[in-house]
Coordinates of C-alpha atoms and ligand atoms in Angstrom, one line a residue:
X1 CA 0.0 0.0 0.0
X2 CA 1.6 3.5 -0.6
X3 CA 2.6 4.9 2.0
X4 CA 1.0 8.6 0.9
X5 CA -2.4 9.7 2.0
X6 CA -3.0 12.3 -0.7
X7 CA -0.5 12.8 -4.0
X8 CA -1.4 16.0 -5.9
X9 CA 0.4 16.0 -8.9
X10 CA 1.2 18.5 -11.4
X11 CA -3.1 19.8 -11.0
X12 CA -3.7 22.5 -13.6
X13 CA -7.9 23.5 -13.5
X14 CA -8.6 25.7 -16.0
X15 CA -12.5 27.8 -16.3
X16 CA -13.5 29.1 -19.4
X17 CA -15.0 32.4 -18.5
X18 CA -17.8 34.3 -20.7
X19 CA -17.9 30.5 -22.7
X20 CA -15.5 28.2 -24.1
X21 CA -15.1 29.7 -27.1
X22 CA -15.3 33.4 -26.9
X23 CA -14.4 33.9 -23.4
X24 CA -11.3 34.4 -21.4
X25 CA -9.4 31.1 -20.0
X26 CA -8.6 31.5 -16.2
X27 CA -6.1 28.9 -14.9
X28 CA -7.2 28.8 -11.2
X29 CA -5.1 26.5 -10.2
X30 CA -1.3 26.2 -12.1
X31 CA 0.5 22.6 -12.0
X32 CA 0.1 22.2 -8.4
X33 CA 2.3 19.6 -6.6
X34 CA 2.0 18.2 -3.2
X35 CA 2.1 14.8 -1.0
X36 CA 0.8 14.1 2.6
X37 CA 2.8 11.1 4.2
X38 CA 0.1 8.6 5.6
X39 CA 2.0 8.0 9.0
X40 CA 2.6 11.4 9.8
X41 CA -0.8 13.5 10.4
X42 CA 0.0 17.2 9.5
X43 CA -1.8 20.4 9.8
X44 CA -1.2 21.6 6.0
X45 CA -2.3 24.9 5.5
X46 CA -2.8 27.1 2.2
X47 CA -3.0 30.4 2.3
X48 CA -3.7 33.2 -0.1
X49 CA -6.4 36.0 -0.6
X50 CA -9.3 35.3 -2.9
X51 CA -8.7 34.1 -6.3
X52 CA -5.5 32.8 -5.3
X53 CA -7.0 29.2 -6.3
X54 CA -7.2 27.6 -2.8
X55 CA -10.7 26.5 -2.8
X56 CA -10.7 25.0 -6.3
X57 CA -7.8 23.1 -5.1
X58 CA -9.8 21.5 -2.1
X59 CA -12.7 21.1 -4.3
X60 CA -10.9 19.0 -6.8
X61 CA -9.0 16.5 -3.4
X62 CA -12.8 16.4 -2.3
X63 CA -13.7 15.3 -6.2
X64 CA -16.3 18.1 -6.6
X65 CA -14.4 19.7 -9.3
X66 CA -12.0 17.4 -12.2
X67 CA -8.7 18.9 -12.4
X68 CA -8.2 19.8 -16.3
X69 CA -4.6 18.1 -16.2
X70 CA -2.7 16.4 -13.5
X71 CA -3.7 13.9 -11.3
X72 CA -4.8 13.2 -7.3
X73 CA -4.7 10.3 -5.2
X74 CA -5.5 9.2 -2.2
X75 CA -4.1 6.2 -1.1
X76 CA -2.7 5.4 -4.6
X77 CA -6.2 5.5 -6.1
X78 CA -7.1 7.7 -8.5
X79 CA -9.7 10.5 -7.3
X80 CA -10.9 11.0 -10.9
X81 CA -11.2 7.3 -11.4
X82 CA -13.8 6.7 -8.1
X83 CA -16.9 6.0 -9.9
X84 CA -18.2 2.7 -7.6
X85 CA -20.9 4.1 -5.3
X86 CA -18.7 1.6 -2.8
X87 CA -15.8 3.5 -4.0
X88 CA -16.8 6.6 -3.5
X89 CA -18.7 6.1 -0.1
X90 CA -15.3 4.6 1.0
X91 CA -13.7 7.8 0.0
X92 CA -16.2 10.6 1.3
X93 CA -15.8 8.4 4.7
X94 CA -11.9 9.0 4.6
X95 CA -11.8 12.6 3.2
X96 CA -14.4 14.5 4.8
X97 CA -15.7 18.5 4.2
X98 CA -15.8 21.2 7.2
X99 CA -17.7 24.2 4.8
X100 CA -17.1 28.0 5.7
X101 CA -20.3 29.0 7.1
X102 CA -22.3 26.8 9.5
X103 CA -25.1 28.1 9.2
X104 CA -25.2 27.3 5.5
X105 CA -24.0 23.6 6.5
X106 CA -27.3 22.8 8.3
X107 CA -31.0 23.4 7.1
X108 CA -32.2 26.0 9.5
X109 CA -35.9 23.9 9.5
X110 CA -33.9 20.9 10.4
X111 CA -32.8 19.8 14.0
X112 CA -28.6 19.9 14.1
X113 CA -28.5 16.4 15.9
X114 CA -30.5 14.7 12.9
X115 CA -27.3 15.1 10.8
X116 CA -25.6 13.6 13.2
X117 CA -27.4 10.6 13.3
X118 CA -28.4 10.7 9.8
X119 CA -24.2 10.2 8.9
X120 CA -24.2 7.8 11.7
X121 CA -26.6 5.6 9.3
X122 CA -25.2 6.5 5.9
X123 CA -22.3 4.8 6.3
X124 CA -23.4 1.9 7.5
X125 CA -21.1 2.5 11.0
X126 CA -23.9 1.9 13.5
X127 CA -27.1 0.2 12.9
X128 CA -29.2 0.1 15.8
X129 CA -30.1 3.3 17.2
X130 CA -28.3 2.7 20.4
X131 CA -25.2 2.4 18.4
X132 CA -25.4 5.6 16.2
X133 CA -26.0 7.6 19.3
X134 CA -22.8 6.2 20.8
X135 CA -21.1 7.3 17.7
X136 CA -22.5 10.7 18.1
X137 CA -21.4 10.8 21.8
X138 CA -17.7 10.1 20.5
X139 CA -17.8 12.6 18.0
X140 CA -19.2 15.5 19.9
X141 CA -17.6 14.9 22.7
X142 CA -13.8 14.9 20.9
X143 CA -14.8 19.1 19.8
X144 CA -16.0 20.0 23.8
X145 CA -19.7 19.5 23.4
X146 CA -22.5 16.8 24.3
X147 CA -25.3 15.3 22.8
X148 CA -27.7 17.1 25.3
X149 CA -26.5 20.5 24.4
X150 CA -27.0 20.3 21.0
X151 CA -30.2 17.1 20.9
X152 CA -33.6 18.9 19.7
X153 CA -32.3 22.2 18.8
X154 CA -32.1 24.2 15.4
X155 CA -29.0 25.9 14.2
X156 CA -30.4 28.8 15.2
X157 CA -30.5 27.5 18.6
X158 CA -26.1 27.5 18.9
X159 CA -23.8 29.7 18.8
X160 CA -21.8 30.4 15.4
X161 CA -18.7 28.1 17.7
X162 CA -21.2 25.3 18.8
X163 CA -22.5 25.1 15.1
X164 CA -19.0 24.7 13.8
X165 CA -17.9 22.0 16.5
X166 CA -20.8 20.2 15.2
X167 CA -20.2 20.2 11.9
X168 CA -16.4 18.9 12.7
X169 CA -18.5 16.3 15.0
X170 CA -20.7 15.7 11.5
X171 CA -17.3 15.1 9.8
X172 CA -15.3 12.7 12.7
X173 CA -18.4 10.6 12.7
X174 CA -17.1 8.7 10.0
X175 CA -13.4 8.3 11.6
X176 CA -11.7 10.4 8.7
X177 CA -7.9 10.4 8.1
X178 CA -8.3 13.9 6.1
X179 CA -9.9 16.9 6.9
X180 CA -10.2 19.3 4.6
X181 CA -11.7 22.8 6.2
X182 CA -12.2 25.6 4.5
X183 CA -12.2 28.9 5.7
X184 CA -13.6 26.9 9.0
X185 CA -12.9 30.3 11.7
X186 CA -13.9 33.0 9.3
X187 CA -17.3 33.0 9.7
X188 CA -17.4 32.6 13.8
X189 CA -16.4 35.1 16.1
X190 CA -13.2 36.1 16.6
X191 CA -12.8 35.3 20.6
X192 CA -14.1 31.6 19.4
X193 CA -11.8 31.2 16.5
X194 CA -8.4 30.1 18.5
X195 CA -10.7 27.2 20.6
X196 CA -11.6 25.7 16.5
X197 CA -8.4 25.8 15.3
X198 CA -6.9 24.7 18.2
X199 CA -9.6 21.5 18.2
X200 CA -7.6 21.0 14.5
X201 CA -4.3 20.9 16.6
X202 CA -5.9 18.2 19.0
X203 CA -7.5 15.7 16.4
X204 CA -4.3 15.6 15.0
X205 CA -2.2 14.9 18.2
X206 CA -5.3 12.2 19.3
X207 CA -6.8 10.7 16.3
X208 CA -4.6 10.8 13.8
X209 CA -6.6 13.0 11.4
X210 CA -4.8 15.4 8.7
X211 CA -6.4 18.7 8.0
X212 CA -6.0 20.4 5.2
X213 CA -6.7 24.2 6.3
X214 CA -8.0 26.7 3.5
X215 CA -7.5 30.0 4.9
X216 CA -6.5 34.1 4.3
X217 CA -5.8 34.1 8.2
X218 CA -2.0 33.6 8.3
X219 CA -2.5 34.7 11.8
X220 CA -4.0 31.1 12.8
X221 CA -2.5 29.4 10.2
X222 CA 1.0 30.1 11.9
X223 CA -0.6 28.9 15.4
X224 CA -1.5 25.8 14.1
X225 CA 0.4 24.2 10.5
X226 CA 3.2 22.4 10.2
X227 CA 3.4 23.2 6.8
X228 CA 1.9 26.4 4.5
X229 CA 1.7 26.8 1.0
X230 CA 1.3 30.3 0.1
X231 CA -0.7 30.9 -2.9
X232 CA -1.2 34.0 -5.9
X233 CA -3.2 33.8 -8.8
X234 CA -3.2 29.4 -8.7
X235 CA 0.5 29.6 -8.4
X236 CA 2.1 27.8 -5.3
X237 CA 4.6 31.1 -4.8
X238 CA 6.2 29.3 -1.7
X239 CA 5.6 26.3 0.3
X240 CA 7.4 24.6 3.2
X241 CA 8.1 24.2 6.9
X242 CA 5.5 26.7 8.6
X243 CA 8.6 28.3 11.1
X244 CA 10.7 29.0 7.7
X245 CA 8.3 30.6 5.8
X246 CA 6.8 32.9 8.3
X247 CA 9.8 34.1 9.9
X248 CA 11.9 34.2 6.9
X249 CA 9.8 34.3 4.0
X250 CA 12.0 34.2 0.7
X251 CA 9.2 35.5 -2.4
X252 CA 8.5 38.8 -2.4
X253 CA 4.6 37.9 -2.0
X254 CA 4.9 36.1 0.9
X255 CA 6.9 39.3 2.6
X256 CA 4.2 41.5 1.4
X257 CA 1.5 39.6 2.8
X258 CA 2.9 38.5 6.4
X259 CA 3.4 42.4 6.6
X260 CA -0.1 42.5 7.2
X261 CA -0.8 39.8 9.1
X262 CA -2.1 41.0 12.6
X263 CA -0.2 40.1 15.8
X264 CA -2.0 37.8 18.0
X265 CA -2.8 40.3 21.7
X266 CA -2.1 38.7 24.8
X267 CA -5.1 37.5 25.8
X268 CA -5.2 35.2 23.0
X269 CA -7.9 37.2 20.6
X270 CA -7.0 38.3 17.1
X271 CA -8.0 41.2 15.5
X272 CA -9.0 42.4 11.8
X273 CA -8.5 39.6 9.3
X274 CA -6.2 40.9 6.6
X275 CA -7.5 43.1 3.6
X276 CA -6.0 42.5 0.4
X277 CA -6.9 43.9 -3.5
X278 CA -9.6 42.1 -5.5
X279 CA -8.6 39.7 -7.8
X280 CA -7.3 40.9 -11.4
X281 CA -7.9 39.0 -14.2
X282 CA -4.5 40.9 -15.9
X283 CA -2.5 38.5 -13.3
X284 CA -4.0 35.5 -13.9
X285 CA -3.6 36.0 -17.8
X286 CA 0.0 36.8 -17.1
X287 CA 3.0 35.0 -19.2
X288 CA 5.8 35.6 -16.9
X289 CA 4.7 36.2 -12.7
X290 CA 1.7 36.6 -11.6
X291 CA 3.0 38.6 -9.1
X292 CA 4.7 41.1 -11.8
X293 CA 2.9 44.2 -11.1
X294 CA 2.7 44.2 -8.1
X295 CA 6.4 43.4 -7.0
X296 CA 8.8 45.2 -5.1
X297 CA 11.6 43.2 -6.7
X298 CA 10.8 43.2 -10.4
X299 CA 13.1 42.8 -12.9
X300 CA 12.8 42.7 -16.8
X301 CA 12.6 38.9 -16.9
X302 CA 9.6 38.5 -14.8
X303 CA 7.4 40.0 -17.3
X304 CA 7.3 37.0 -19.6
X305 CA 8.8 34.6 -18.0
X306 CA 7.3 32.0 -15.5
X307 CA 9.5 31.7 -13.2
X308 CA 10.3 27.8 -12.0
X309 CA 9.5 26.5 -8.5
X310 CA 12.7 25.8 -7.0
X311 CA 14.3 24.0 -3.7
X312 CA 16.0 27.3 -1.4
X313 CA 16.5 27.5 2.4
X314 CA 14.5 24.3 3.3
X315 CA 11.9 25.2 0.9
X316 CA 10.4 25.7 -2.3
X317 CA 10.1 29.0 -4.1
X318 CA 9.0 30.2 -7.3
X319 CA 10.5 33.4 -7.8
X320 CA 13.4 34.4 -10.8
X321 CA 15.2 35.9 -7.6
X322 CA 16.2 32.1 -6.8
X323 CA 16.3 30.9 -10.2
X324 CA 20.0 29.6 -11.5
X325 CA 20.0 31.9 -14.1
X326 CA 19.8 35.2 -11.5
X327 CA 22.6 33.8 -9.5
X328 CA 24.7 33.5 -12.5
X329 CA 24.0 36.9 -13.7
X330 CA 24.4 38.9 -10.4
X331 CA 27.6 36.7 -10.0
X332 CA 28.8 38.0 -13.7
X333 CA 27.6 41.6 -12.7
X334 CA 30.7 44.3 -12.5
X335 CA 31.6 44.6 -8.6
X336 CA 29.1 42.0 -7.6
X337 CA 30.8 40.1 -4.7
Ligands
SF4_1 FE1 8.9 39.6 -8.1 FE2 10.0 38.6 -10.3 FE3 10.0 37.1 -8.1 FE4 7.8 37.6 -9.4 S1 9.6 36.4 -10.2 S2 8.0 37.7 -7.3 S3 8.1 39.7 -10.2 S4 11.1 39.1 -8.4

């Protein structure tokens, strides 16, 4: 069996905006490659502002988008290839959704614990109802809450944090080995946001689970990832061990960004999520980097020429700054050490 949980390899996802024909090509997501080691459960975090491709990346792990080109697996398999309802019940059990806003998750006419119970049953885990209420037990209790406090009420009836432990309850049900949240804090308050994410950090320490976190918040995303990938315009710009990148972030858009990233205070609440530009369709269109107009660092090259991930500093980078070529031009430059 291989001995990776999830494989993303080389993923392009390309939309055809205004219609396939006429319309403008947007390449959301550009040859994206990744791998999560099965034995070691991670906190993987990507993080970029909107448009940076993110989301359509977890869509396409969680097989509600196809990736134009490349390829993902889980556990060896395929994700494209999952057409057996078997198959695919197998995979929704192992890779399992926590959405943005809860109360979109859950059906405000519809009591919260009947999802509970209704997962419980879908998956064939429990069949009696003495056994799918044991299974909800487990689950609720492992994110802080009971089945009393949440049995019989509507969504309405929780807090925005209650409603999002129980849809991370919703998704442990099923014993997953991948997580995959997206945006999870940035709809719930921000006192309640460190007690989720920090949930994230315990599933991982006590059941093993991976999550993959979608988020613009670098703040949290530093509190709680091993790993980040920082993202622009469906372009992985740098991506590596969470300590190296924050605290000595090599591309020029990850220094821009963390400049804006707010300090946690020391009572443990965090303020203003960052505000970035809206997403310009000139970027994504973009021969050379995406990143080109808006660069500190800019040089002629950059323009039109994509620039190559490469391996710097314990990390990858994909920035001309790094590139071979730079380091033999400033080494040829007159008075260049
Ligand atoms: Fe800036 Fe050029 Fe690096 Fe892009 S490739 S981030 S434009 S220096």
């Amino acid at each position: 069996m291989s001995r990776k949980l999830l494989e993303v390899k080389s993923v392009v996802k390309i939309f055809h905006i205004g219609g396939r024909f006429l319309g403008t090509k947007l390449k959301a997501v550009n040859n994206v490659s990744f791998d999560i080691d099965s034995e070691k459960p991670e906190i993987l975090t990507f993080a970029g502002e909107t448009g940076s491709g993110k989301t359509t990346l977890a869509r396409m792990i969680l097989g509600l988008e196809q990736p134009t080109s490349g390829e993902i697996t889980y556990k060896g398999k395929n994700v494209s290839h999952i057409q057996k309802r078997e198959e695919l019940l197998e995979y929704m059990k192992e890779v399992q959704p926590i959405f943005q806003n809860p109360f979109e998750t859950f059906n405000p006419l519809r009591k919260v614990d009947s999802y509970l119970f209704e997962t419980a049953g879908n998956y064939n885990l429990a069949k009696t109802k003495g056994e799918k209420a044991k299974l909800v037990e487990e689950a609720l209790k492992s994110v802080g809450l009971t089945l009393n406090e949440v049995q019989g009420r509507y969504p309405n009836e929780l807090s925005g944090g209650q409603l999002q432990r129980t849809s991370v309850a919703r998704a442990l049900i099923t014993r997953p080995s991948l997580l995959i949240a997206d945006e999870p804090v940035s709809m719930v308050d921000a006192s309640l946001r460190m007690s989720i994410v920090n949930l994230f950090s315990d599933l991982k320490e006590e059941y093993n689970v991976t999550v993959l976190y979608i988020t613009h918040d670098l703040a949290t995303a530093y509190y709680i990832s091993d790993r980040i990938a920082i993202m622009l315009r469906g372009d992985v710009v740098e991506f590596g061990n969470i300590d190296k990148v924050m605290l000595s972030p090599l591309h020029p858009y990850t220094q821009i960004l963390l400049k804006s990233v707010p300090q946690p205070d020391p009572e443990g609440t965090w303020k203003e999520d960052i505000k970035l530009s809206s997403l310009e369709v000139k970027e994504f269109s973009r021969l050379g980097c995406k990143f080109y107009e808006r660069c500190p660092s800019a040089m002629k090259i950059c323009e039109e020429v994509e620039p190559l991930s490469v391996f710097r500093d314990g990390r990858e980078v994909k920035c001309h700054l790094y590139s071979e070529e730079f380091k033999k031009e400033e080494e040829t430059l007159p008075g260049s050490f």
